PDB file of C-alpha atoms in Angstrom:
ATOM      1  CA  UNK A 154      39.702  52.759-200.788  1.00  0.00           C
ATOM      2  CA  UNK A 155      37.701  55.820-199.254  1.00  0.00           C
ATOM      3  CA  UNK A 156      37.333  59.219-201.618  1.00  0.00           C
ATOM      4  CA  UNK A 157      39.391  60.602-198.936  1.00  0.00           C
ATOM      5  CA  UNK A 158      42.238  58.172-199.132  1.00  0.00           C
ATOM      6  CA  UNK A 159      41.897  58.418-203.292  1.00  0.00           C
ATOM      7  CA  UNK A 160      42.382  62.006-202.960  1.00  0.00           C
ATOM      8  CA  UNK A 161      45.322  62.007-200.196  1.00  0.00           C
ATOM      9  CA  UNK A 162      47.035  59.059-202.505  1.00  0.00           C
ATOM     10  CA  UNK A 163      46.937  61.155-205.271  1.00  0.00           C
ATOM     11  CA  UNK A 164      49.425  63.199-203.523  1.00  0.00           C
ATOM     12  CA  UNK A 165      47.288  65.327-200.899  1.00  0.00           C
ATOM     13  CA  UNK A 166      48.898  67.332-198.013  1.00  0.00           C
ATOM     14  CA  UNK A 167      51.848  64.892-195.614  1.00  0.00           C
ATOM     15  CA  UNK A 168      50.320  66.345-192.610  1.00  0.00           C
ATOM     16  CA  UNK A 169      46.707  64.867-193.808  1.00  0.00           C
ATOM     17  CA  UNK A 170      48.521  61.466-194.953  1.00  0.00           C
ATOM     18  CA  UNK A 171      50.423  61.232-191.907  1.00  0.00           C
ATOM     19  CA  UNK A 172      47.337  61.510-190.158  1.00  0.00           C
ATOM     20  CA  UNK A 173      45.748  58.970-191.597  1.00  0.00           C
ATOM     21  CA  UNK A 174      48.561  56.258-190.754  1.00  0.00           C
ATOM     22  CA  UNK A 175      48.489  57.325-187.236  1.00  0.00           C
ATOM     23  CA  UNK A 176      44.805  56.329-187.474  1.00  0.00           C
ATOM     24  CA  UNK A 177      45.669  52.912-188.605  1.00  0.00           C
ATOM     25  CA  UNK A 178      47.964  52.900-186.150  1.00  0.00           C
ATOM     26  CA  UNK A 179      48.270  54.619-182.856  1.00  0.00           C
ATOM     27  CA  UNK A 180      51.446  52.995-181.210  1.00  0.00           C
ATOM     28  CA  UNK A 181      53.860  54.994-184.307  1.00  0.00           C
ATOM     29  CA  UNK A 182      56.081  57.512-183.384  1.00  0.00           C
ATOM     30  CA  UNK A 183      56.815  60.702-185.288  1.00  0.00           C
ATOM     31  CA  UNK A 184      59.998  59.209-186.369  1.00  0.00           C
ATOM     32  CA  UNK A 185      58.292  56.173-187.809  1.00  0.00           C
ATOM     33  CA  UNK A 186      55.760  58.132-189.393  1.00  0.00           C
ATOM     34  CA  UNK A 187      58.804  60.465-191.071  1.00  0.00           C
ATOM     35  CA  UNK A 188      60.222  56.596-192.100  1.00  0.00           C
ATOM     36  CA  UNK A 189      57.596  55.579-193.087  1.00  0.00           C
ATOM     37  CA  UNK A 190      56.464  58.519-195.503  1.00  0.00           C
ATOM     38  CA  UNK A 191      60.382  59.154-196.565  1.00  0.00           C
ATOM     39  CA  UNK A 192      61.647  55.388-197.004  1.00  0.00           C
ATOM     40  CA  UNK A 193      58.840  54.502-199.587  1.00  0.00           C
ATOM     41  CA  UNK A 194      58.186  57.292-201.676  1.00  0.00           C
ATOM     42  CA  UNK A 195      58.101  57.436-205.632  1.00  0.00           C
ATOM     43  CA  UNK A 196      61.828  58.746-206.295  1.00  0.00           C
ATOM     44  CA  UNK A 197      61.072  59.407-210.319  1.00  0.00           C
ATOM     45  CA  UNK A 198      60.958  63.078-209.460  1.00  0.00           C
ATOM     46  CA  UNK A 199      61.053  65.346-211.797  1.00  0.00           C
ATOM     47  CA  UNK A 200      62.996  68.857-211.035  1.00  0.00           C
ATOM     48  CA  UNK A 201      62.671  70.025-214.997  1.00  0.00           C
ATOM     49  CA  UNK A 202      59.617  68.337-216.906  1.00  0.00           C
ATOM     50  CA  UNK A 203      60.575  70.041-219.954  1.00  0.00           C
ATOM     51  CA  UNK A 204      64.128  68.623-220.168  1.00  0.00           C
ATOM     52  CA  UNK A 205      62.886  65.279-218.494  1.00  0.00           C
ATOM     53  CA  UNK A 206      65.880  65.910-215.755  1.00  0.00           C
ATOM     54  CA  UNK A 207      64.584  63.348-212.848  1.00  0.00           C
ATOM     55  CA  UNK A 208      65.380  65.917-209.242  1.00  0.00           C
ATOM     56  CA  UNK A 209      68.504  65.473-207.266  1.00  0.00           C
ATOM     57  CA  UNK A 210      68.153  64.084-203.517  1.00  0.00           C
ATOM     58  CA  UNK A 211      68.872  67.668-202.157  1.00  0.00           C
ATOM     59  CA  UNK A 212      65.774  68.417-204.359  1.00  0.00           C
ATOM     60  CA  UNK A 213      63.610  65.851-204.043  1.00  0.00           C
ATOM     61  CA  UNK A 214      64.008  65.117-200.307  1.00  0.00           C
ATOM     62  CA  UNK A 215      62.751  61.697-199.822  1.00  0.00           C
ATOM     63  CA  UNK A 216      60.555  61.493-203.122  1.00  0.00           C
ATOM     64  CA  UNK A 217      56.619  61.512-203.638  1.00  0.00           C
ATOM     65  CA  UNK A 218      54.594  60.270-201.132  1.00  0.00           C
ATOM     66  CA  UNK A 219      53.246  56.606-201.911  1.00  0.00           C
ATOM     67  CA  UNK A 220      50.475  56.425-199.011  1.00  0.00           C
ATOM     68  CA  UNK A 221      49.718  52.473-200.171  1.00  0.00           C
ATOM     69  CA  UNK A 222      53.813  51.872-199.954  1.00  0.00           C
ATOM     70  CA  UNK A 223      53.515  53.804-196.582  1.00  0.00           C
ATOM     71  CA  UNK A 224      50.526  52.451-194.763  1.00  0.00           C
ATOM     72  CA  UNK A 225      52.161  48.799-195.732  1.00  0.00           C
ATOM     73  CA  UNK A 226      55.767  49.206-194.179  1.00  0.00           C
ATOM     74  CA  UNK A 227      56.846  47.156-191.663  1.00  0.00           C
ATOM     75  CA  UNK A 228      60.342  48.242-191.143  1.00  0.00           C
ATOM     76  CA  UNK A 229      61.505  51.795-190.034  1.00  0.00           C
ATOM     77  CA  UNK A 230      64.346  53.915-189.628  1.00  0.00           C
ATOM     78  CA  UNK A 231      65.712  56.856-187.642  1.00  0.00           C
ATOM     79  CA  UNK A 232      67.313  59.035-189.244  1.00  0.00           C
ATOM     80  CA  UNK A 233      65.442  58.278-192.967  1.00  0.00           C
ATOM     81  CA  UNK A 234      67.946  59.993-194.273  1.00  0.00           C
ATOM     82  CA  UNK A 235      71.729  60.166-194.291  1.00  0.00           C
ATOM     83  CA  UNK A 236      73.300  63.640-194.370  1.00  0.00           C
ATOM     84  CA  UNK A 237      77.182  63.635-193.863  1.00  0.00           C
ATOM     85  CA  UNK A 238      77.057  67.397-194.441  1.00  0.00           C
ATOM     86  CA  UNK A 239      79.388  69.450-196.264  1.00  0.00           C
ATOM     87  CA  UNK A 240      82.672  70.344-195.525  1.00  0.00           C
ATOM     88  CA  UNK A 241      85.563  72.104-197.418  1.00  0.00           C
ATOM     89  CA  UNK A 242      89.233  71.699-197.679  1.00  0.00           C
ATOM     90  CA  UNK A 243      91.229  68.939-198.126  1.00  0.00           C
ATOM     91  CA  UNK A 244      91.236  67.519-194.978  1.00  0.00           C
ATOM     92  CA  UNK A 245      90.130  63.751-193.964  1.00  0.00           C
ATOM     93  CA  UNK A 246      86.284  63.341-193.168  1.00  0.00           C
ATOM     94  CA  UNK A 247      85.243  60.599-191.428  1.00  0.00           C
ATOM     95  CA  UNK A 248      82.128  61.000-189.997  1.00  0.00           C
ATOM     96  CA  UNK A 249      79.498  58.412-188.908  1.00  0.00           C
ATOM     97  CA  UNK A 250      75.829  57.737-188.211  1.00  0.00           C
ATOM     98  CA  UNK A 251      73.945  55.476-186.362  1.00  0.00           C
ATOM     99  CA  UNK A 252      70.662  53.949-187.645  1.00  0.00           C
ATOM    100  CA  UNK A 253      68.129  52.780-185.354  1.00  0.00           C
ATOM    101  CA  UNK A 254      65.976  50.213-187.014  1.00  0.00           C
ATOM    102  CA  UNK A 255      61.947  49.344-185.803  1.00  0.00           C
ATOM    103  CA  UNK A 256      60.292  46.098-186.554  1.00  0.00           C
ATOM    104  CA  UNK A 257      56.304  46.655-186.594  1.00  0.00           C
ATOM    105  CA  UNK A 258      55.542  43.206-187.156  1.00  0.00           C
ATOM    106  CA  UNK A 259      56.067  39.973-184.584  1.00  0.00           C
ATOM    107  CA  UNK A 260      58.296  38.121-186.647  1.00  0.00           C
ATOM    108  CA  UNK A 261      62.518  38.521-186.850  1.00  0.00           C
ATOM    109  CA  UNK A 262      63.625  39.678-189.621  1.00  0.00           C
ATOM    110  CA  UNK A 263      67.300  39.825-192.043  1.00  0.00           C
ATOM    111  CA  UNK A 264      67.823  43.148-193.467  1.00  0.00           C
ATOM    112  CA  UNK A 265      70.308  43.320-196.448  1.00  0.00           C
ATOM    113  CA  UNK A 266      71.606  47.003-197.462  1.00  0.00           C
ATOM    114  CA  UNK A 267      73.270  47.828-200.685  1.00  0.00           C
ATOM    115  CA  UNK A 268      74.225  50.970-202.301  1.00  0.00           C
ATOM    116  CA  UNK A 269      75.728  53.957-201.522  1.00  0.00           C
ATOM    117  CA  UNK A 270      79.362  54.096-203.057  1.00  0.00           C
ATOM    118  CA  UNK A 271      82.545  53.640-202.695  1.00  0.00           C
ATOM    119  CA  UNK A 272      83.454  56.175-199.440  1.00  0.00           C
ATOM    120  CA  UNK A 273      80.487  54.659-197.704  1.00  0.00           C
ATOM    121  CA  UNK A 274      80.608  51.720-195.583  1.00  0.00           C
ATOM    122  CA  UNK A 275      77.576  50.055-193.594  1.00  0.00           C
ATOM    123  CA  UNK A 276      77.363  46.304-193.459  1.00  0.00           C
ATOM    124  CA  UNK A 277      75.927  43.712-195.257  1.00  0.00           C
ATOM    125  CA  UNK A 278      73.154  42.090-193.416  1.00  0.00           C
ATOM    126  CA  UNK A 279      71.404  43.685-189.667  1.00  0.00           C
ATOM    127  CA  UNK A 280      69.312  41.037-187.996  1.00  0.00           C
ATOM    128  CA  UNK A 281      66.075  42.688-186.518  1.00  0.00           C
ATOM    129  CA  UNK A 282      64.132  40.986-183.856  1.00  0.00           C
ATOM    130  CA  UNK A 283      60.457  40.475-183.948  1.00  0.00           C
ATOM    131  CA  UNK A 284      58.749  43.926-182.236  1.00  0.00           C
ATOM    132  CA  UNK A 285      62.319  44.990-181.259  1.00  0.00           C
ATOM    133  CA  UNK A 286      65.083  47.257-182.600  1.00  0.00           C
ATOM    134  CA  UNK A 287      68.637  46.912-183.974  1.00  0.00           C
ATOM    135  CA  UNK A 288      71.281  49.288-184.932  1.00  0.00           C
ATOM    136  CA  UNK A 289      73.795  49.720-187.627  1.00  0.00           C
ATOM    137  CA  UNK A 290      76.169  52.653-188.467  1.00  0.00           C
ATOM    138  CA  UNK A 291      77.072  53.757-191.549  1.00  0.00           C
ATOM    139  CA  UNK A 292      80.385  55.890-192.204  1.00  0.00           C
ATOM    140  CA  UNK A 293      82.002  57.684-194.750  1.00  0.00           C
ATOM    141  CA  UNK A 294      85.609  58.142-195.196  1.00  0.00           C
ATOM    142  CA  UNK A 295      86.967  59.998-197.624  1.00  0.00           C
ATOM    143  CA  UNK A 296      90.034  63.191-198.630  1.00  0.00           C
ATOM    144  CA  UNK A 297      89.685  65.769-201.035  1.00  0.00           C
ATOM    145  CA  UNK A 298      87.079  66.926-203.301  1.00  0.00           C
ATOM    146  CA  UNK A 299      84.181  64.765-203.096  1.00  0.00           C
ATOM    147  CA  UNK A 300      80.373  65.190-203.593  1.00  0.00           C
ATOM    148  CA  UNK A 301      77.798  61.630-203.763  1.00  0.00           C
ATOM    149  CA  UNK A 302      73.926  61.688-203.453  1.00  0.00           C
ATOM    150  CA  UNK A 303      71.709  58.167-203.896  1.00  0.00           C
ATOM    151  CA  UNK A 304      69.924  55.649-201.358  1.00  0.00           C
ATOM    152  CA  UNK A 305      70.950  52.878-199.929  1.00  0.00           C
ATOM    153  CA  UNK A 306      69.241  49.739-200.664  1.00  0.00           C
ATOM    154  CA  UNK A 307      67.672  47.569-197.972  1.00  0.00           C
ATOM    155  CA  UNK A 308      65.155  44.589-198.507  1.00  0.00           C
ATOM    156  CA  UNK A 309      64.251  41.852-195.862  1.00  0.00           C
ATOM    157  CA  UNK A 310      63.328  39.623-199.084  1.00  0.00           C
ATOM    158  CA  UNK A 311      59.630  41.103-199.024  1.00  0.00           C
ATOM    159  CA  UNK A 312      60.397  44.902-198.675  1.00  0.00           C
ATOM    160  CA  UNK A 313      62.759  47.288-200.265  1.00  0.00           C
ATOM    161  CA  UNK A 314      63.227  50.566-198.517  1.00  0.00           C
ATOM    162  CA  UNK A 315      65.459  53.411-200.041  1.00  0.00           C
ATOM    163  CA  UNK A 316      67.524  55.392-197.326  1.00  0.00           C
ATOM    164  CA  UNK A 317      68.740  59.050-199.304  1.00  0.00           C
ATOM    165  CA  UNK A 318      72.132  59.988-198.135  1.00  0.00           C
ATOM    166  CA  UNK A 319      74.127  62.880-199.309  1.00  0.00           C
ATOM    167  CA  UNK A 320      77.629  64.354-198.805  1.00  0.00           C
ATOM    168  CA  UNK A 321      80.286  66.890-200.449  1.00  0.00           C
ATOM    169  CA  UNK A 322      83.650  67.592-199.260  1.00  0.00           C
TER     170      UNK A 322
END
């Protein structure tokens, strides 16, 4: 590893680091690069390093950039992130996004997702095609007073990639 890539590891600017994977390689769109930065990054953030409080999603955004994680991905998503908003009342929300999964690599792949919580559905397993793209939605449903924030887990047995989501009703 260069000086510069020692420096930009140790947590140097995003616009530098995403750079620097669009230099390894050129075919990534912004979107992957955004994945790619967002759905690998250290989530052990600190918002209060006094009282050891580790920062909320809303805080910490998708974490702290881990340009080795990054640069190494093979799997990306758009959105990285899951915002079902906020709403108020007591009222129904059911609201629900799509996720458009990239395979950088040749070979098919098995995605399995975990997480989330109990108002959030998605399903177990996407199958992604070598070089292609898949799809999956994931929905929440819920009534009343209701706020959730964490990542949903998804690994294709080599990788684990953490998608943030976020709602409050």
């Amino acid at each position: 590893m260069d000086q510069r890539q020692q420096h930009l590891r140790r947590g140097g600017d995003p616009a530098d680091i995403a750079a620097l994977l669009l230099a390894q390689n050129g075919d990534l769109t912004p979107a992957d690069v955004k994945s790619m930065l967002g759905n690998n990054a250290e989530r052990q953030v600190w918002a209060d390093e006094i009282g050891g409080v580790l920062a909320s999603v809303m805080e910490r955004g998708g974490g702290r950039i881990d340009l080795e994680r990054a640069s190494a991905a093979t799997t990306t998503f758009d959105p990285m992130s899951l915002s079902f908003g906020v709403s108020k009342g007591n009222r129904p929300v059911n609201k629900t996004i799509t996720v458009t999964v990239s395979n950088l690599t040749d070979e098919a792949k098995t995605l399995s997702l975990s997480g989330g919580d109990a108002n959030i559905s998605f399903p177990e397993t996407v199958n992604l095609p070598a070089s292609g793209t898949a799809t999956f939605t994931v929905s929440l449903s819920v009534r009343g007073a209701a706020t959730a924030e964490g990542d949903l887990v998804i690994t294709d047995g080599d990788e684990t990639f953490l998608v943030p989501f976020h709602y409050s009703t």
